[in-house]
Coordinates of C-alpha atoms in Angstrom, one line a residue:
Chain A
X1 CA 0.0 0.0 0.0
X2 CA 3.2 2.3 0.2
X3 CA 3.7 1.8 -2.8
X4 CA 0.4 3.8 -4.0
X5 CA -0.2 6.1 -1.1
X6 CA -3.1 6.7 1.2
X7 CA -5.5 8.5 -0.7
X8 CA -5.2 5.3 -3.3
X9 CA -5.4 3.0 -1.0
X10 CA -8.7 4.2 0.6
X11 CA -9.9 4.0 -2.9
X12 CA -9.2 0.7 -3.7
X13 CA -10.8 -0.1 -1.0
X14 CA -14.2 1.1 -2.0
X15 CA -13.6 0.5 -5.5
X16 CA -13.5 -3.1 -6.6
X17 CA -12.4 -2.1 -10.1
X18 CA -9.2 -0.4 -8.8
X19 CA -8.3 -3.1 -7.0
X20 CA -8.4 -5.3 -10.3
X21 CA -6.5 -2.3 -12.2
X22 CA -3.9 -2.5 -9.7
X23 CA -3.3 -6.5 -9.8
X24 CA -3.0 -5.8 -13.9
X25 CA -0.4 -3.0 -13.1
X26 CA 1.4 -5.5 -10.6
X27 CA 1.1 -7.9 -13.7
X28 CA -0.9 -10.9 -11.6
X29 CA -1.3 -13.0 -14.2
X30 CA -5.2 -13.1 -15.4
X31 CA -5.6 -9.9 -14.2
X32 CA -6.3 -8.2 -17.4
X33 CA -8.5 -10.9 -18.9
X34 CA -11.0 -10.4 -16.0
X35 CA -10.4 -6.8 -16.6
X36 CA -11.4 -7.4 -20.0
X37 CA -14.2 -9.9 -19.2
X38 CA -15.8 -7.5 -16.7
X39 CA -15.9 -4.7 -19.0
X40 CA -16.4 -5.7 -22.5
X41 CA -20.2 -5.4 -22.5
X42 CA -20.6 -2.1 -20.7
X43 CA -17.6 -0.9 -22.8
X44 CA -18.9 -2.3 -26.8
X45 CA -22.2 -1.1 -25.7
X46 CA -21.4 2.3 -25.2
X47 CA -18.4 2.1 -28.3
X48 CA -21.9 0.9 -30.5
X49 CA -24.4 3.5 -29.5
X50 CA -21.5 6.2 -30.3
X51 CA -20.6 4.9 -33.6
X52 CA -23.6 3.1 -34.7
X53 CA -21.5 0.0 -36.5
X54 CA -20.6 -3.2 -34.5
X55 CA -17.2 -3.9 -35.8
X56 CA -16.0 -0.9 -35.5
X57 CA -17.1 -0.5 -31.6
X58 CA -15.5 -4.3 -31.1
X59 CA -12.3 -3.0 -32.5
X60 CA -12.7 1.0 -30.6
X61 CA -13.5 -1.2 -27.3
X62 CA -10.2 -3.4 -27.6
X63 CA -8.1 -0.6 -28.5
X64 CA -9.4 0.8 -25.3
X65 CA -8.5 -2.0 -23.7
X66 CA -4.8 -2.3 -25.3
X67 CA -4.4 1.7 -24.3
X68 CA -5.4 0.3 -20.6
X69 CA -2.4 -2.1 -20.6
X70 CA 0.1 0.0 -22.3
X71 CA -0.4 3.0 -19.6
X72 CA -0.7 0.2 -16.6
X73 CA 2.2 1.0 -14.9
X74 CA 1.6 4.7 -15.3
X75 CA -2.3 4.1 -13.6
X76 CA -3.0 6.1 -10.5
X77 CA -6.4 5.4 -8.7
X78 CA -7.6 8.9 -8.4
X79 CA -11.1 8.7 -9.3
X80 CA -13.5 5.2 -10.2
X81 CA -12.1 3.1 -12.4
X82 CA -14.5 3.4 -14.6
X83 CA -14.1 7.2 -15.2
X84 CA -10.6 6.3 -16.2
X85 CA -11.8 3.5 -18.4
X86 CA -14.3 5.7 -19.9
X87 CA -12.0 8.9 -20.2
X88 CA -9.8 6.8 -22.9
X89 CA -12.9 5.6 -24.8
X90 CA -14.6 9.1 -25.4
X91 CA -11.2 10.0 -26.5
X92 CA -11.1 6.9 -28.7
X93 CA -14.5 7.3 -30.0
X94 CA -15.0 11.2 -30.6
X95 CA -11.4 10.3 -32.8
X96 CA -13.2 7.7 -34.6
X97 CA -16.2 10.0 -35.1
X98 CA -14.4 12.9 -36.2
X99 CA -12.3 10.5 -38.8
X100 CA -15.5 9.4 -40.5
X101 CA -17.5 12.6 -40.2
X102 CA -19.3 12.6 -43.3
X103 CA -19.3 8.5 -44.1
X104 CA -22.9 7.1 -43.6
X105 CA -23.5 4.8 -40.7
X106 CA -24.6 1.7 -40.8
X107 CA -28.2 1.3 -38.2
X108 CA -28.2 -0.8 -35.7
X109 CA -29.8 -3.8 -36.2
X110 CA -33.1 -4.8 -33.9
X111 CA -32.2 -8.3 -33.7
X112 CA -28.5 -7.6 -32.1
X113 CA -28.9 -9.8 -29.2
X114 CA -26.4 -11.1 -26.9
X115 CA -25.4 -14.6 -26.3
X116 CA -28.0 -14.9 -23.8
X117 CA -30.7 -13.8 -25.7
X118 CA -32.5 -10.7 -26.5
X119 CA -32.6 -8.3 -23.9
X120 CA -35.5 -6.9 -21.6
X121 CA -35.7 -3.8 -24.1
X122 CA -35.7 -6.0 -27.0
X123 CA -37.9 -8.3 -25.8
X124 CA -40.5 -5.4 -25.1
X125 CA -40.1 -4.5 -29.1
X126 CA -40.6 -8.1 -29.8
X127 CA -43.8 -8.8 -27.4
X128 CA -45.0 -5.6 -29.2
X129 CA -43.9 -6.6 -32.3
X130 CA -45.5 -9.7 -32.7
X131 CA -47.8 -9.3 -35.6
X132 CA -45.8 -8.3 -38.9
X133 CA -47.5 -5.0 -39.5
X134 CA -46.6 -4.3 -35.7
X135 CA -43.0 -5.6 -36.1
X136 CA -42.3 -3.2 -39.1
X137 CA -43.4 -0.2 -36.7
X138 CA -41.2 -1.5 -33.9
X139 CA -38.2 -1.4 -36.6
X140 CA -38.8 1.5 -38.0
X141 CA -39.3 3.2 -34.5
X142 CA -35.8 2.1 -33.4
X143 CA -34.3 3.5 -36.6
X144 CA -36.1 6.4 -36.0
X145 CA -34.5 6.7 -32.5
X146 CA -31.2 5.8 -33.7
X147 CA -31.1 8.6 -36.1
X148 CA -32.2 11.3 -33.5
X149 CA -28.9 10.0 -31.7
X150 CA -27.0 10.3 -34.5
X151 CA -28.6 14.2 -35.6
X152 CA -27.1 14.7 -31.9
X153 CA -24.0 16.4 -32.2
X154 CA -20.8 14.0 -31.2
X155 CA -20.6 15.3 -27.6
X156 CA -24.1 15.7 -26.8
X157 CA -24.1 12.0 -28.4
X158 CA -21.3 11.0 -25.5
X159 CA -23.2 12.7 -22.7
X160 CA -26.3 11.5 -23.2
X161 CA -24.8 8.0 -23.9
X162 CA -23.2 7.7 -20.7
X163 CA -25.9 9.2 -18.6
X164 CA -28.2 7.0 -20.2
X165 CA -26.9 3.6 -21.1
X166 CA -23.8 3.8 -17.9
X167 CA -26.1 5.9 -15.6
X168 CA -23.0 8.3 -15.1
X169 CA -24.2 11.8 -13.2
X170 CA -22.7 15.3 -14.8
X171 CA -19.9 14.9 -12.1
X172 CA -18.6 12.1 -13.8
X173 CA -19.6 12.6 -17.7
X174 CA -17.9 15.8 -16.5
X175 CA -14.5 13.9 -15.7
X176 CA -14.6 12.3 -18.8
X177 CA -15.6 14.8 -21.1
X178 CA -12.9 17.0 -19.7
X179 CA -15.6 20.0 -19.0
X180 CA -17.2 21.7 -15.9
X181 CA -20.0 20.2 -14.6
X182 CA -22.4 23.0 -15.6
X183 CA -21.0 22.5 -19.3
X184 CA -22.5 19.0 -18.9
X185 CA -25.8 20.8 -17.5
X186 CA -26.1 23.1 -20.8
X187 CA -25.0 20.5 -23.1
X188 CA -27.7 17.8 -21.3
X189 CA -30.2 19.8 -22.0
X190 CA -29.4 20.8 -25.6
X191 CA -29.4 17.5 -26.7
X192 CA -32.4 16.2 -24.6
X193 CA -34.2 19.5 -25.9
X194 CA -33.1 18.3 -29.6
X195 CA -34.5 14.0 -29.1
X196 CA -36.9 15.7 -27.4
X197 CA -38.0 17.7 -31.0
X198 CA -36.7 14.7 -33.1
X199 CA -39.2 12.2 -31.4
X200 CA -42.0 14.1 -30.0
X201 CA -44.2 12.2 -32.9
X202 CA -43.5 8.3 -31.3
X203 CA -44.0 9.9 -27.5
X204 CA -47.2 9.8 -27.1
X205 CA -48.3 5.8 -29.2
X206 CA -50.8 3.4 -28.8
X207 CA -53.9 6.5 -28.6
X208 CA -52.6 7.4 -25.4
X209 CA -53.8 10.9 -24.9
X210 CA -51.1 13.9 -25.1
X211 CA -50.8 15.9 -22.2
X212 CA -50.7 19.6 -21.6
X213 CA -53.0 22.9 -21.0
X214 CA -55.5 22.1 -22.9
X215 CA -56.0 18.8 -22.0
X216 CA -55.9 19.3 -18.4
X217 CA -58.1 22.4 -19.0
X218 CA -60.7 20.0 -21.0
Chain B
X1 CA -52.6 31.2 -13.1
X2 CA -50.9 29.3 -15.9
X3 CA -47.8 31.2 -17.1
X4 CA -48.1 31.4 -20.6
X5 CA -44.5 31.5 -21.7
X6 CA -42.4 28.8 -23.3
X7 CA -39.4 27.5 -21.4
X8 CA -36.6 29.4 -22.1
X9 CA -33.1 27.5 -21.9
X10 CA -32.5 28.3 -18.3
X11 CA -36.1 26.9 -17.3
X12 CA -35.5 24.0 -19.5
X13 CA -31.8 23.1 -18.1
X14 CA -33.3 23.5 -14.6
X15 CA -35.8 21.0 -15.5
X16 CA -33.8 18.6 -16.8
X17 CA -31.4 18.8 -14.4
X18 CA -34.2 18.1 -11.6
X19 CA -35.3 15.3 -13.7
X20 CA -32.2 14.0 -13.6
X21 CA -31.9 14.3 -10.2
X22 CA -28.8 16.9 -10.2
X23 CA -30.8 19.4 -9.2
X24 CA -29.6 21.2 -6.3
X25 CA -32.3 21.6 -3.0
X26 CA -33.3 25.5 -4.0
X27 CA -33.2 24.6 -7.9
X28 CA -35.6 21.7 -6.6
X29 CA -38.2 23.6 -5.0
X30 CA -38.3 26.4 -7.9
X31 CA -39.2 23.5 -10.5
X32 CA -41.9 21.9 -8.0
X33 CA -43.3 25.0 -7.6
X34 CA -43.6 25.5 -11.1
X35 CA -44.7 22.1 -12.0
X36 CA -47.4 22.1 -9.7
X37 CA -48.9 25.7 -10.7
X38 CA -48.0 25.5 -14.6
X39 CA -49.1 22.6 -16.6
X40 CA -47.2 23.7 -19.7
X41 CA -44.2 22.5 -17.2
X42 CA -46.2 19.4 -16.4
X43 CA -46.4 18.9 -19.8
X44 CA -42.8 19.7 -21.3
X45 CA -41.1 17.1 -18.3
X46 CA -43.4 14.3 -19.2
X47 CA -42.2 14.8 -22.9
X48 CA -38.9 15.3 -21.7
X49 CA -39.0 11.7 -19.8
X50 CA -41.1 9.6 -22.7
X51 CA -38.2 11.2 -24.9
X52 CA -35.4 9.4 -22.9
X53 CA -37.3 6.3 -22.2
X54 CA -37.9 5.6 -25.8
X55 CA -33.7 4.7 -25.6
X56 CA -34.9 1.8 -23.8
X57 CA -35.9 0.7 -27.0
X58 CA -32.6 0.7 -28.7
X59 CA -31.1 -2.8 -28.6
X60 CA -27.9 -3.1 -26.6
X61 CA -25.2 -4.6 -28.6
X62 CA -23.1 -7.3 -27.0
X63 CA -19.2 -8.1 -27.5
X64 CA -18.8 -11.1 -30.1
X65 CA -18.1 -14.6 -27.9
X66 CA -14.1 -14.4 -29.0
X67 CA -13.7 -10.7 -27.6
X68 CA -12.1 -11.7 -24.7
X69 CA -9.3 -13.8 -26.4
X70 CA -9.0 -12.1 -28.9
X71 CA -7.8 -8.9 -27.3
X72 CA -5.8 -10.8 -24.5
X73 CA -4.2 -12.6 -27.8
X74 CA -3.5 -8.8 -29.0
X75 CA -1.8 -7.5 -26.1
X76 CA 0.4 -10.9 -25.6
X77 CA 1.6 -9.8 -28.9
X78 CA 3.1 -6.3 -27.8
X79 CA 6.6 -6.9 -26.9
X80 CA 7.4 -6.8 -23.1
X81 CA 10.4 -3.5 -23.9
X82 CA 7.8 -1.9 -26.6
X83 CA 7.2 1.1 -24.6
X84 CA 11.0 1.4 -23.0
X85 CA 12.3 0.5 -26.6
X86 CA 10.2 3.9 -28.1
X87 CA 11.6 5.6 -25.0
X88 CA 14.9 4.6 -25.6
X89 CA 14.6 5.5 -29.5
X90 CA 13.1 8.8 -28.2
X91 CA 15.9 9.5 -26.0
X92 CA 18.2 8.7 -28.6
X93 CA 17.2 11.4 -31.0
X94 CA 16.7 13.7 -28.4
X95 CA 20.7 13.6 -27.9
X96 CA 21.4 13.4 -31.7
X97 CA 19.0 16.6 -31.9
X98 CA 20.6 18.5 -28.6
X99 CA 24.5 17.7 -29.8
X100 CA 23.4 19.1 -33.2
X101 CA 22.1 22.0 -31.6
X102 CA 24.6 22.8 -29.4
X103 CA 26.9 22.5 -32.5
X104 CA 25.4 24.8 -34.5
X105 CA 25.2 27.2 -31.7
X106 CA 29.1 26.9 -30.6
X107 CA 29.8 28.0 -34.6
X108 CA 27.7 30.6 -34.4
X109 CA 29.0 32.2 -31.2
X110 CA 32.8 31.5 -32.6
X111 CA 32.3 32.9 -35.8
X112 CA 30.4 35.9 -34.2
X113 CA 33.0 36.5 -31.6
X114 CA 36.2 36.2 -34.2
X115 CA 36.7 39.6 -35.0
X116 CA 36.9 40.5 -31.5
X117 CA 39.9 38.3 -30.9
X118 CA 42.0 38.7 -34.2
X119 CA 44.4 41.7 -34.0
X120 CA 46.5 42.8 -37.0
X121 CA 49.8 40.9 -36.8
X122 CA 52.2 44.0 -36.5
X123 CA 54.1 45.3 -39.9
X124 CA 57.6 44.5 -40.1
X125 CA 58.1 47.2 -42.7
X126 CA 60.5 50.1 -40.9
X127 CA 58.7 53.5 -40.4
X128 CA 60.4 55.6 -43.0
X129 CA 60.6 59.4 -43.1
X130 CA 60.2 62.0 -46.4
X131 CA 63.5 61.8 -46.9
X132 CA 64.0 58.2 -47.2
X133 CA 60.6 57.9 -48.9
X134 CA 62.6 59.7 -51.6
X135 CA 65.9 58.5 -51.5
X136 CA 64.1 54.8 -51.9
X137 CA 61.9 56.0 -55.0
X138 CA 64.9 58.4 -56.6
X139 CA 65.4 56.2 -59.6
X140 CA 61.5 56.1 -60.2
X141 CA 61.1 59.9 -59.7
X142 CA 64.4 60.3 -62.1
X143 CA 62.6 58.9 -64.8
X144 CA 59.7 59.8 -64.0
X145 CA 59.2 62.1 -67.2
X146 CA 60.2 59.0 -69.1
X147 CA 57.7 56.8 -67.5
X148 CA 54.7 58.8 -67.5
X149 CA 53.6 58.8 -71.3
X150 CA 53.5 54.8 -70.4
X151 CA 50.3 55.6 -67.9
X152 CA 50.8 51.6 -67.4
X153 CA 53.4 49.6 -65.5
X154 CA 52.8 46.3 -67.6
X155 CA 53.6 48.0 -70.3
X156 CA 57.0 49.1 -69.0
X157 CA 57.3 45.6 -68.0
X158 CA 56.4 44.4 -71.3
X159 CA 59.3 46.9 -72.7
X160 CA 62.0 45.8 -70.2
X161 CA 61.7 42.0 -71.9
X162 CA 65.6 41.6 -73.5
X163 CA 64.3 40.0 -76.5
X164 CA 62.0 42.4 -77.7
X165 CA 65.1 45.2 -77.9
X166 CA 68.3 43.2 -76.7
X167 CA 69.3 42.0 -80.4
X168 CA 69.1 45.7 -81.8
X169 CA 71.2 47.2 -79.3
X170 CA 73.4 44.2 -79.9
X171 CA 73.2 45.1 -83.8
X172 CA 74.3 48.4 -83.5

């Protein structure tokens, strides 16, 4: 514990994840597959709703982790691991974003599913989907949302991302994103403001009745 | 009595920021207060929250099975010294680079500070008054009425050559 100073060490204590991080910078042998294994999913996930193409978040998400084991030695627990982890992967992806600015991207597919099957999300568009003319809506509403996160600028794209689909706070997306915590405010709400606009037609399905003034009024 | 105007961007970040929770304890009681007397606000955070639910609907890709291998397969393939080797290499070329430099500025600085060494080595040549000046040029200034319609000294050079007037003389 000398070796990474107090402050580190009362981290690692509350952070699981830092403890792993520090047994791959101490090189224990299987550290960094179960570094890799406990990450992947949270980490592809995220690289695919940035980038919108599967192979190219596989191959984003294992250069973040090969960036992870180059700079092992250099790791300091200063914050959650997963900060860190992140921190590397906006870099990685706004990189890859800016690269291929104006090539079209490829929409995700409904049936992605992982390898144990689909996904209480997907399952909800499949139960709903079940009759073809139903199913076709249920596609085309998820390409519909996916475009209205792609119309998102890149970084309003990465916040929303990680508040949404890693449940960061602005503290945090703040950390990663490099920017004050009230730049995450103002940039949250521009790109909430703009989904909001780009989707306000699929909102309100299924008849239910649109609230506001005049409805309340009625 | 309902307010009538739209959200402006501060009302709207403040709203979405007490959705979300981040809201602090005075920020939250402004946006309760207006929620519960403006339904226009009631209306704009319910949007607001169907908006981000519908990302629930997105499908969340997974990693393929291999992912796993595959990258601990990638990073067993960087050499163990990769990162000293590039630091080495670096370190190298920063010496190259700084001997240059230091080079370039030592010839600089030597060739600038040159003059302000070299003296004039001093003239062996005796110091010679008028009257030597002339006793030394009194052949020259004794024919100096011959030598002047010349205006050249090559040319007297040219005339002094033995074989040009040596055999006439020699004739004669």
């Amino acid at each position: 514990m000398t070796l990474i100073g107090e402050t580190s060490a009362q981290m690692a204590l509350r952070d699981p994840d830092i403890r792993l991080m520090l047994r791959v910078r101490a090189d224990e042998p299987g550290a960094f597959q179960e570094l890799v294994d406990a990450f992947q999913h949270r980490l592809v996930a995220v690289m695919h709703h940035l980038v919108g193409s599967a192979e190219e978040a596989e191959d984003l998400a294992q250069e973040v982790f090969l960036r992870v084991y180059r700079a092992r030695k250099k790791y300091r627990p200063r914050s959650k691991f997963s900060t860190w982890l992140f921190t590397i992967a906006n870099n990685l992806a706004l990189n890859a974003l800016r690269t291929r600015q104006r090539k079209p991207s490829v929409p995700l597919n409904v049936s992605d599913s992982g390898a144990l099957g689909p996904r209480p999300a997907e399952q909800l568009v499949r139960d709903r989907a079940s009759q073809p003319g139903q199913r076709l809506q249920q596609q085309e509403l998820v390409g519909v949302i996916q475009r209205a996160l792609e119309n998102l600028n890149e970084r309003q794209r990465v916040a929303v991302v990680l508040n949404k689909f890693e449940d960061m706070n602005y503290a945090e997306i703040a950390e990663v994103m490099d920017l004050t915590t009230q730049a995450v405010k103002s940039l949250l709400s521009r790109a909430r403001t703009n989904l909001r606009l780009e989707l306000q037609n699929y909102i309100y399905m299924d008849g239910e009745p649109i609230p506001g003034p005049s409805n309340e009024d009625a | 009595m309902a307010d009538p105007k739209p959200l402006d961007d501060d009302e709207r970040e403040e709203l979405i920021s007490y959705l979300d929770g981040e809201a602090d304890a005075a920020t939250a009681r402004e946006v309760e207060a207006k929620l519960n007397r403006d339904p226009r606000v009631r209306a704009e955070a319910d949007a607001l929250r169907r908006t981000f639910d519908l990302l629930d609907f997105l499908p969340k890709p997974e990693p393929s099975a291999n992912f796993t291998e595959r990258t601990v397969t990638r990073v067993a393939a960087i050499p163990p010294g990769l990162l000293s080797v590039t630091r080495t290499r670096w370190r190298r070329w920063a010496l190259g680079i700084g001997w240059a430099a230091a080079l370039l500025v030592a010839s600089v600085a030597g060739y600038a500070a040159a003059p302000m060494f070299h003296k004039s080595p001093p003239s062996t040549e005796p110091v010679l008054d008028v009257d030597q000046l002339l006793a030394r040029d009194l052949r020259v200034i004794e024919q100096l009425r011959l030598y002047q319609p010349a205006n050249d000294i090559y040319l007297l050079h040219e005339l002094d050559r033995p074989e040009l007037f040596g055999d006439e003389h020699a004739g004669h």
